[in-house]
mmCIF file of C-alpha atoms in Angstrom:
data_model
loop_
_atom_site.group_PDB
_atom_site.id
_atom_site.type_symbol
_atom_site.label_atom_id
_atom_site.label_comp_id
_atom_site.label_asym_id
_atom_site.label_seq_id
_atom_site.Cartn_x
_atom_site.Cartn_y
_atom_site.Cartn_z
ATOM 1 C CA UNK H 1 114.456 121.248 123.518
ATOM 2 C CA UNK H 2 117.031 118.646 124.430
ATOM 3 C CA UNK H 3 115.524 116.014 126.681
ATOM 4 C CA UNK H 4 112.000 117.368 126.375
ATOM 5 C CA UNK H 5 109.101 116.034 124.406
ATOM 6 C CA UNK H 6 108.702 117.917 121.143
ATOM 7 C CA UNK H 7 105.627 120.068 120.724
ATOM 8 C CA UNK H 8 106.222 120.832 117.072
ATOM 9 C CA UNK H 9 102.980 120.086 115.307
ATOM 10 C CA UNK H 10 103.153 117.447 112.609
ATOM 11 C CA UNK H 11 106.774 116.655 113.322
ATOM 12 C CA UNK H 12 106.215 113.069 114.437
ATOM 13 C CA UNK H 13 104.036 112.341 111.418
ATOM 14 C CA UNK H 14 106.629 113.665 108.989
ATOM 15 C CA UNK H 15 109.590 111.765 110.418
ATOM 16 C CA UNK H 16 108.323 108.371 109.211
ATOM 17 C CA UNK H 17 107.906 109.267 105.528
ATOM 18 C CA UNK H 18 111.137 111.259 105.777
ATOM 19 C CA UNK H 19 113.000 108.111 106.854
ATOM 20 C CA UNK H 20 111.244 106.241 104.026
ATOM 21 C CA UNK H 21 112.213 108.973 101.519
ATOM 22 C CA UNK H 22 108.590 109.485 100.568
ATOM 23 C CA UNK H 23 108.316 113.253 101.140
ATOM 24 C CA UNK H 24 108.257 115.856 98.404
ATOM 25 C CA UNK H 25 111.277 118.127 97.999
ATOM 26 C CA UNK H 26 109.415 120.953 99.733
ATOM 27 C CA UNK H 27 108.489 118.751 102.684
ATOM 28 C CA UNK H 28 112.092 117.512 102.975
ATOM 29 C CA UNK H 29 113.281 121.118 103.285
ATOM 30 C CA UNK H 30 110.770 121.752 106.074
ATOM 31 C CA UNK H 31 111.728 118.617 107.997
ATOM 32 C CA UNK H 32 115.459 119.222 107.659
ATOM 33 C CA UNK H 33 115.087 122.806 108.802
ATOM 34 C CA UNK H 34 113.219 121.551 111.839
ATOM 35 C CA UNK H 35 115.740 118.788 112.585
ATOM 36 C CA UNK H 36 118.585 121.309 112.403
ATOM 37 C CA UNK H 37 117.007 123.312 115.210
ATOM 38 C CA UNK H 38 115.503 120.599 117.429
ATOM 39 C CA UNK H 39 117.927 118.135 118.983
ATOM 40 C CA UNK H 40 115.171 115.957 120.444
ATOM 41 C CA UNK H 41 113.538 115.384 117.052
ATOM 42 C CA UNK H 42 116.962 114.893 115.475
ATOM 43 C CA UNK H 43 117.813 112.164 117.954
ATOM 44 C CA UNK H 44 114.403 110.583 117.467
ATOM 45 C CA UNK H 45 114.925 110.649 113.699
ATOM 46 C CA UNK H 46 118.349 109.028 114.057
ATOM 47 C CA UNK H 47 116.828 106.386 116.295
ATOM 48 C CA UNK H 48 114.013 105.708 113.799
ATOM 49 C CA UNK H 49 116.503 105.301 110.957
ATOM 50 C CA UNK H 50 118.657 103.017 113.111
ATOM 51 C CA UNK H 51 115.666 100.948 114.185
ATOM 52 C CA UNK H 52 114.647 100.530 110.543
ATOM 53 C CA UNK H 53 118.119 99.191 109.684
ATOM 54 C CA UNK H 54 118.125 96.888 112.697
ATOM 55 C CA UNK H 55 114.674 95.472 111.857
ATOM 56 C CA UNK H 56 115.723 94.815 108.258
ATOM 57 C CA UNK H 57 118.991 93.219 109.348
ATOM 58 C CA UNK H 58 117.454 91.047 112.049
ATOM 59 C CA UNK H 59 114.339 89.978 110.149
ATOM 60 C CA UNK H 60 115.915 89.560 106.712
ATOM 61 C CA UNK H 61 116.399 85.807 106.756
ATOM 62 C CA UNK H 62 118.171 84.543 103.614
ATOM 63 C CA UNK H 63 116.593 81.918 101.399
ATOM 64 C CA UNK H 64 117.557 78.308 102.200
ATOM 65 C CA UNK H 65 119.900 77.088 99.421
ATOM 66 C CA UNK H 66 117.757 74.025 98.639
ATOM 67 C CA UNK H 67 114.768 76.233 97.831
ATOM 68 C CA UNK H 68 116.556 77.765 94.856
ATOM 69 C CA UNK H 69 116.994 74.289 93.348
ATOM 70 C CA UNK H 70 113.288 73.600 93.852
ATOM 71 C CA UNK H 71 112.378 76.839 92.082
ATOM 72 C CA UNK H 72 114.694 76.065 89.189
ATOM 73 C CA UNK H 73 112.954 72.689 88.854
ATOM 74 C CA UNK H 74 109.649 74.535 88.324
ATOM 75 C CA UNK H 75 110.914 76.128 85.111
ATOM 76 C CA UNK H 76 109.259 75.171 81.864
ATOM 77 C CA UNK H 77 111.321 72.419 80.228
ATOM 78 C CA UNK H 78 112.996 73.399 76.978
ATOM 79 C CA UNK H 79 111.838 71.227 74.079
ATOM 80 C CA UNK N 1 105.812 104.340 88.600
ATOM 81 C CA UNK N 2 105.722 100.754 87.447
ATOM 82 C CA UNK N 3 102.286 99.868 86.229
ATOM 83 C CA UNK N 4 103.073 96.274 85.359
ATOM 84 C CA UNK N 5 101.023 95.105 88.300
ATOM 85 C CA UNK N 6 97.878 96.022 86.433
ATOM 86 C CA UNK N 7 98.664 93.394 83.883
ATOM 87 C CA UNK N 8 98.284 90.747 86.555
ATOM 88 C CA UNK N 9 94.785 91.846 87.452
ATOM 89 C CA UNK N 10 93.745 92.722 83.921
ATOM 90 C CA UNK N 11 95.053 89.984 81.646
ATOM 91 C CA UNK N 12 93.172 91.456 78.693
ATOM 92 C CA UNK N 13 95.691 94.318 78.693
ATOM 93 C CA UNK N 14 98.224 92.018 77.059
ATOM 94 C CA UNK N 15 96.131 91.186 73.995
ATOM 95 C CA UNK N 16 98.076 91.438 70.801
ATOM 96 C CA UNK N 17 101.474 90.629 72.263
ATOM 97 C CA UNK N 18 103.819 89.000 69.769
ATOM 98 C CA UNK N 19 104.887 86.387 72.274
ATOM 99 C CA UNK N 20 101.539 84.597 72.267
ATOM 100 C CA UNK N 21 102.692 81.522 70.424
ATOM 101 C CA UNK N 22 99.904 79.191 69.259
ATOM 102 C CA UNK N 23 99.940 75.871 67.413
ATOM 103 C CA UNK N 24 99.650 77.936 64.203
ATOM 104 C CA UNK N 25 102.692 80.088 65.023
ATOM 105 C CA UNK N 26 105.648 80.039 62.751
ATOM 106 C CA UNK N 27 108.864 78.386 63.980
ATOM 107 C CA UNK N 28 110.329 81.863 64.345
ATOM 108 C CA UNK N 29 107.484 82.980 66.612
ATOM 109 C CA UNK N 30 107.823 79.834 68.684
ATOM 110 C CA UNK N 31 111.534 80.470 69.119
ATOM 111 C CA UNK N 32 110.957 84.105 70.102
ATOM 112 C CA UNK N 33 108.329 83.014 72.587
ATOM 113 C CA UNK N 34 110.688 80.473 74.135
ATOM 114 C CA UNK N 35 113.474 83.047 74.446
ATOM 115 C CA UNK N 36 111.140 85.549 76.133
ATOM 116 C CA UNK N 37 109.968 82.879 78.541
ATOM 117 C CA UNK N 38 113.518 81.814 79.426
ATOM 118 C CA UNK N 39 114.470 85.459 80.022
ATOM 119 C CA UNK N 40 111.453 85.960 82.258
ATOM 120 C CA UNK N 41 112.208 82.833 84.294
ATOM 121 C CA UNK N 42 115.842 83.805 84.767
ATOM 122 C CA UNK N 43 114.957 87.330 85.889
ATOM 123 C CA UNK N 44 112.341 85.980 88.296
ATOM 124 C CA UNK N 45 114.794 83.463 89.783
ATOM 125 C CA UNK N 46 117.366 86.194 90.375
ATOM 126 C CA UNK N 47 114.818 87.851 92.675
ATOM 127 C CA UNK N 48 113.998 84.715 94.641
ATOM 128 C CA UNK N 49 116.093 85.553 97.701
ATOM 129 C CA UNK N 50 114.391 88.950 98.030
ATOM 130 C CA UNK N 51 110.976 87.349 97.533
ATOM 131 C CA UNK N 52 111.740 84.755 100.211
ATOM 132 C CA UNK N 53 112.840 87.380 102.757
ATOM 133 C CA UNK N 54 109.452 89.063 102.490
ATOM 134 C CA UNK N 55 107.558 85.742 102.469
ATOM 135 C CA UNK N 56 109.394 84.580 105.569
ATOM 136 C CA UNK N 57 107.952 87.437 107.641
ATOM 137 C CA UNK N 58 104.433 87.194 106.244
ATOM 138 C CA UNK N 59 103.987 83.669 107.602
ATOM 139 C CA UNK N 60 104.890 81.887 110.790
ATOM 140 C CA UNK N 61 107.421 79.218 109.841
ATOM 141 C CA UNK N 62 110.256 78.758 107.311
ATOM 142 C CA UNK N 63 108.373 75.756 105.881
ATOM 143 C CA UNK N 64 105.286 77.870 105.159
ATOM 144 C CA UNK N 65 107.484 80.513 103.555
ATOM 145 C CA UNK N 66 109.121 77.911 101.306
ATOM 146 C CA UNK N 67 105.731 76.535 100.250
ATOM 147 C CA UNK N 68 104.449 80.008 99.540
ATOM 148 C CA UNK N 69 107.486 80.947 97.438
ATOM 149 C CA UNK N 70 107.306 77.691 95.462
ATOM 150 C CA UNK N 71 103.614 78.190 94.725
ATOM 151 C CA UNK N 72 104.293 81.798 93.761
ATOM 152 C CA UNK N 73 106.965 80.783 91.263
ATOM 153 C CA UNK N 74 104.838 77.938 89.891
ATOM 154 C CA UNK N 75 102.042 80.433 89.228
ATOM 155 C CA UNK N 76 104.401 83.096 87.894
ATOM 156 C CA UNK N 77 105.972 80.652 85.439
ATOM 157 C CA UNK N 78 102.509 79.630 84.235
ATOM 158 C CA UNK N 79 101.304 83.231 83.942
ATOM 159 C CA UNK N 80 104.505 84.770 82.600
ATOM 160 C CA UNK N 81 102.803 86.344 79.596
ATOM 161 C CA UNK N 82 100.782 88.552 81.917
ATOM 162 C CA UNK N 83 103.936 90.303 83.054
ATOM 163 C CA UNK N 84 104.877 93.397 81.056
ATOM 164 C CA UNK N 85 108.634 93.431 80.425
ATOM 165 C CA UNK N 86 110.331 96.522 81.800
ATOM 166 C CA UNK N 87 107.946 96.947 84.724
ATOM 167 C CA UNK N 88 108.644 96.034 88.346
ATOM 168 C CA UNK N 89 108.980 92.243 88.317
ATOM 169 C CA UNK N 90 109.688 92.002 92.041
ATOM 170 C CA UNK N 91 106.445 93.819 92.830
ATOM 171 C CA UNK N 92 104.590 91.598 90.337
ATOM 172 C CA UNK N 93 105.881 88.464 92.068
ATOM 173 C CA UNK N 94 105.027 89.856 95.496
ATOM 174 C CA UNK N 95 101.509 90.604 94.353
ATOM 175 C CA UNK N 96 101.054 86.952 93.393
ATOM 176 C CA UNK N 97 102.573 85.911 96.709
ATOM 177 C CA UNK N 98 100.425 88.134 98.920
ATOM 178 C CA UNK N 99 97.280 87.087 97.041
ATOM 179 C CA UNK N 100 98.126 83.401 97.508
ATOM 180 C CA UNK N 101 98.838 84.026 101.167
ATOM 181 C CA UNK N 102 95.536 85.806 101.710
ATOM 182 C CA UNK N 103 93.604 83.133 99.763
ATOM 183 C CA UNK N 104 94.978 80.426 102.006
ATOM 184 C CA UNK N 105 94.306 82.277 105.204
ATOM 185 C CA UNK N 106 97.792 81.287 106.253
ATOM 186 C CA UNK N 107 98.723 84.623 107.655
ATOM 187 C CA UNK N 108 99.915 84.465 111.183
ATOM 188 C CA UNK N 109 96.883 85.567 113.144
ATOM 189 C CA UNK N 110 98.454 86.224 116.512
ATOM 190 C CA UNK N 111 97.176 89.625 117.522
ATOM 191 C CA UNK N 112 97.086 90.540 121.191
ATOM 192 C CA UNK N 113 94.696 93.213 122.317
ATOM 193 C CA UNK N 114 97.043 96.138 122.551
ATOM 194 C CA UNK N 115 95.552 98.687 120.195
ATOM 195 C CA UNK N 116 93.923 100.602 123.022
ATOM 196 C CA UNK N 117 97.336 101.039 124.659
ATOM 197 C CA UNK N 118 98.907 102.637 121.620
ATOM 198 C CA UNK N 119 101.646 105.143 122.375
ATOM 199 C CA UNK N 120 103.229 107.900 120.296
ATOM 200 C CA UNK N 121 105.957 107.504 117.672
ATOM 201 C CA UNK N 122 108.787 108.378 120.037
ATOM 202 C CA UNK N 123 107.694 106.143 122.905
ATOM 203 C CA UNK N 124 110.346 103.468 122.347
ATOM 204 C CA UNK N 125 113.098 106.041 121.910
ATOM 205 C CA UNK N 126 112.062 107.812 125.100
ATOM 206 C CA UNK N 127 112.044 104.549 126.996
ATOM 207 C CA UNK N 128 115.410 103.276 125.759
ATOM 208 C CA UNK N 129 117.180 106.608 126.134
ATOM 209 C CA UNK N 130 115.777 107.079 129.662
ATOM 210 C CA UNK N 131 117.101 103.645 130.639
ATOM 211 C CA UNK N 132 120.432 104.344 128.981
ATOM 212 C CA UNK N 133 120.789 107.812 130.373
ATOM 213 C CA UNK N 134 121.928 109.148 127.010
ATOM 214 C CA UNK N 135 120.263 110.494 123.897
ATOM 215 C CA UNK N 136 122.365 108.827 121.237
ATOM 216 C CA UNK N 137 121.497 105.200 120.644
ATOM 217 C CA UNK N 138 123.776 103.859 117.939
ATOM 218 C CA UNK N 139 122.995 100.748 115.923
ATOM 219 C CA UNK N 140 125.048 98.350 118.027
ATOM 220 C CA UNK N 141 123.480 99.650 121.205
ATOM 221 C CA UNK N 142 119.975 99.198 119.774
ATOM 222 C CA UNK N 143 120.799 95.654 118.617
ATOM 223 C CA UNK N 144 122.207 94.939 122.063
ATOM 224 C CA UNK N 145 119.025 96.114 123.771
ATOM 225 C CA UNK N 146 116.613 94.489 121.333
ATOM 226 C CA UNK N 147 117.503 90.860 120.689
ATOM 227 C CA UNK N 148 116.571 89.070 117.480
ATOM 228 C CA UNK N 149 113.917 87.032 119.280
ATOM 229 C CA UNK N 150 112.416 90.198 120.741
ATOM 230 C CA UNK N 151 112.077 91.797 117.319
ATOM 231 C CA UNK N 152 110.725 88.608 115.696
ATOM 232 C CA UNK N 153 108.119 88.229 118.452
ATOM 233 C CA UNK N 154 107.196 91.916 118.346
ATOM 234 C CA UNK N 155 106.556 91.816 114.586
ATOM 235 C CA UNK N 156 104.555 88.588 114.894
ATOM 236 C CA UNK N 157 102.345 90.333 117.455
ATOM 237 C CA UNK N 158 101.404 93.125 115.034
ATOM 238 C CA UNK N 159 97.965 92.462 113.443
ATOM 239 C CA UNK N 160 98.447 91.121 109.926
ATOM 240 C CA UNK N 161 96.995 94.069 107.982
ATOM 241 C CA UNK N 162 99.592 96.331 109.559
ATOM 242 C CA UNK N 163 102.349 93.754 109.496
ATOM 243 C CA UNK N 164 102.013 93.097 105.744
ATOM 244 C CA UNK N 165 102.759 96.763 105.045
ATOM 245 C CA UNK N 166 105.709 96.881 107.458
ATOM 246 C CA UNK N 167 107.197 93.764 105.859
ATOM 247 C CA UNK N 168 106.814 95.138 102.315
ATOM 248 C CA UNK N 169 108.249 98.581 103.116
ATOM 249 C CA UNK N 170 110.858 97.790 105.775
ATOM 250 C CA UNK N 171 112.100 94.368 104.665
ATOM 251 C CA UNK N 172 111.122 94.416 100.988
ATOM 252 C CA UNK N 173 112.077 98.103 100.622
ATOM 253 C CA UNK N 174 109.077 98.776 98.412
ATOM 254 C CA UNK N 175 107.837 102.315 97.925
ATOM 255 C CA UNK N 176 104.447 103.254 99.361
ATOM 256 C CA UNK N 177 103.088 103.217 95.805
ATOM 257 C CA UNK N 178 104.373 99.704 95.082
ATOM 258 C CA UNK N 179 103.106 98.410 98.425
ATOM 259 C CA UNK N 180 99.690 99.905 97.611
ATOM 260 C CA UNK N 181 99.581 98.097 94.265
ATOM 261 C CA UNK N 182 100.802 94.812 95.719
ATOM 262 C CA UNK N 183 98.125 94.881 98.422
ATOM 263 C CA UNK N 184 95.501 96.507 96.167
ATOM 264 C CA UNK N 185 94.759 99.314 98.617
ATOM 265 C CA UNK N 186 95.081 103.116 98.277
ATOM 266 C CA UNK N 187 98.446 104.731 99.082
ATOM 267 C CA UNK N 188 96.803 106.577 101.981
ATOM 268 C CA UNK N 189 95.882 103.211 103.494
ATOM 269 C CA UNK N 190 99.493 102.043 103.191
ATOM 270 C CA UNK N 191 100.661 105.192 104.978
ATOM 271 C CA UNK N 192 98.164 104.935 107.800
ATOM 272 C CA UNK N 193 98.717 101.193 108.303
ATOM 273 C CA UNK N 194 102.463 101.695 108.282
ATOM 274 C CA UNK N 195 102.294 104.473 110.827
ATOM 275 C CA UNK N 196 99.962 102.561 113.098
ATOM 276 C CA UNK N 197 101.772 99.251 112.611
ATOM 277 C CA UNK N 198 105.141 100.735 113.487
ATOM 278 C CA UNK N 199 103.661 102.291 116.605
ATOM 279 C CA UNK N 200 102.320 98.909 117.670
ATOM 280 C CA UNK N 201 105.668 97.280 116.864
ATOM 281 C CA UNK N 202 107.560 99.854 118.896
ATOM 282 C CA UNK N 203 105.151 99.530 121.763
ATOM 283 C CA UNK N 204 105.695 95.774 121.787
ATOM 284 C CA UNK N 205 109.440 96.341 121.865
ATOM 285 C CA UNK N 206 109.153 98.988 124.582
ATOM 286 C CA UNK N 207 107.053 96.677 126.737
ATOM 287 C CA UNK N 208 109.673 93.965 126.376
ATOM 288 C CA UNK N 209 112.634 96.133 127.307
ATOM 289 C CA UNK N 210 110.605 97.716 130.106
ATOM 290 C CA UNK N 211 109.912 94.286 131.582
ATOM 291 C CA UNK N 212 113.598 93.388 131.845
#
């Protein structure tokens, strides 16, 4: 199937929760069996996982250091 | 599954807790209460960077994110007794944060009319790999093709109901179940919004790279 669109029913829908590790053990077996035999879906899966990492890396902006001090100042004073 | 989030919506669930110090409490009870509060505040502060990262992508500017996080912590510190120790504190804090954000109507409302153009899950992959002439797109290659600004703009263009779920799952790394409790929607709604939202996000990205 290399280079062709995949016709496997339900495959696209299962890839997302597979990347998110939200499938049951039985569903994981089904997806992995499919990925082992379908290079197009395997490459799409690898791309999805990569895209997820890239989005997290690019959009994960760290907290400004001064904000931590402001949050600490909100703590209840010890009496 | 952490069920501590329920305690935020149903404060009565905490009745009878030993940490409810009152003016009639013994000095020992007061001391125990203070220790529990200090522990709670320290644990919450340790999570502040993770809370900020999610907040930053739920609103438009860093200043709004800072305000939102400060208000979240102010409320959390006031309501600390409603948190059940041992449950998911990060999810509890995010529930406060998303509620505050919704109450204020501060969510970034930019939402172009693109739903009718929605493509399949593999649309972006097909587009990038066709332009590249190869099937394997490694991480560096993807980063190279999709700049930070492109990704930031693409996420901002996703309608907020879908974007909130993407931010919680992809940036906050919450499970579908936790995201459902934070947003107070069924898990099935989280799954469908995530699927649809990611499609819209990928279509935005594909349109950008296609226009180059």
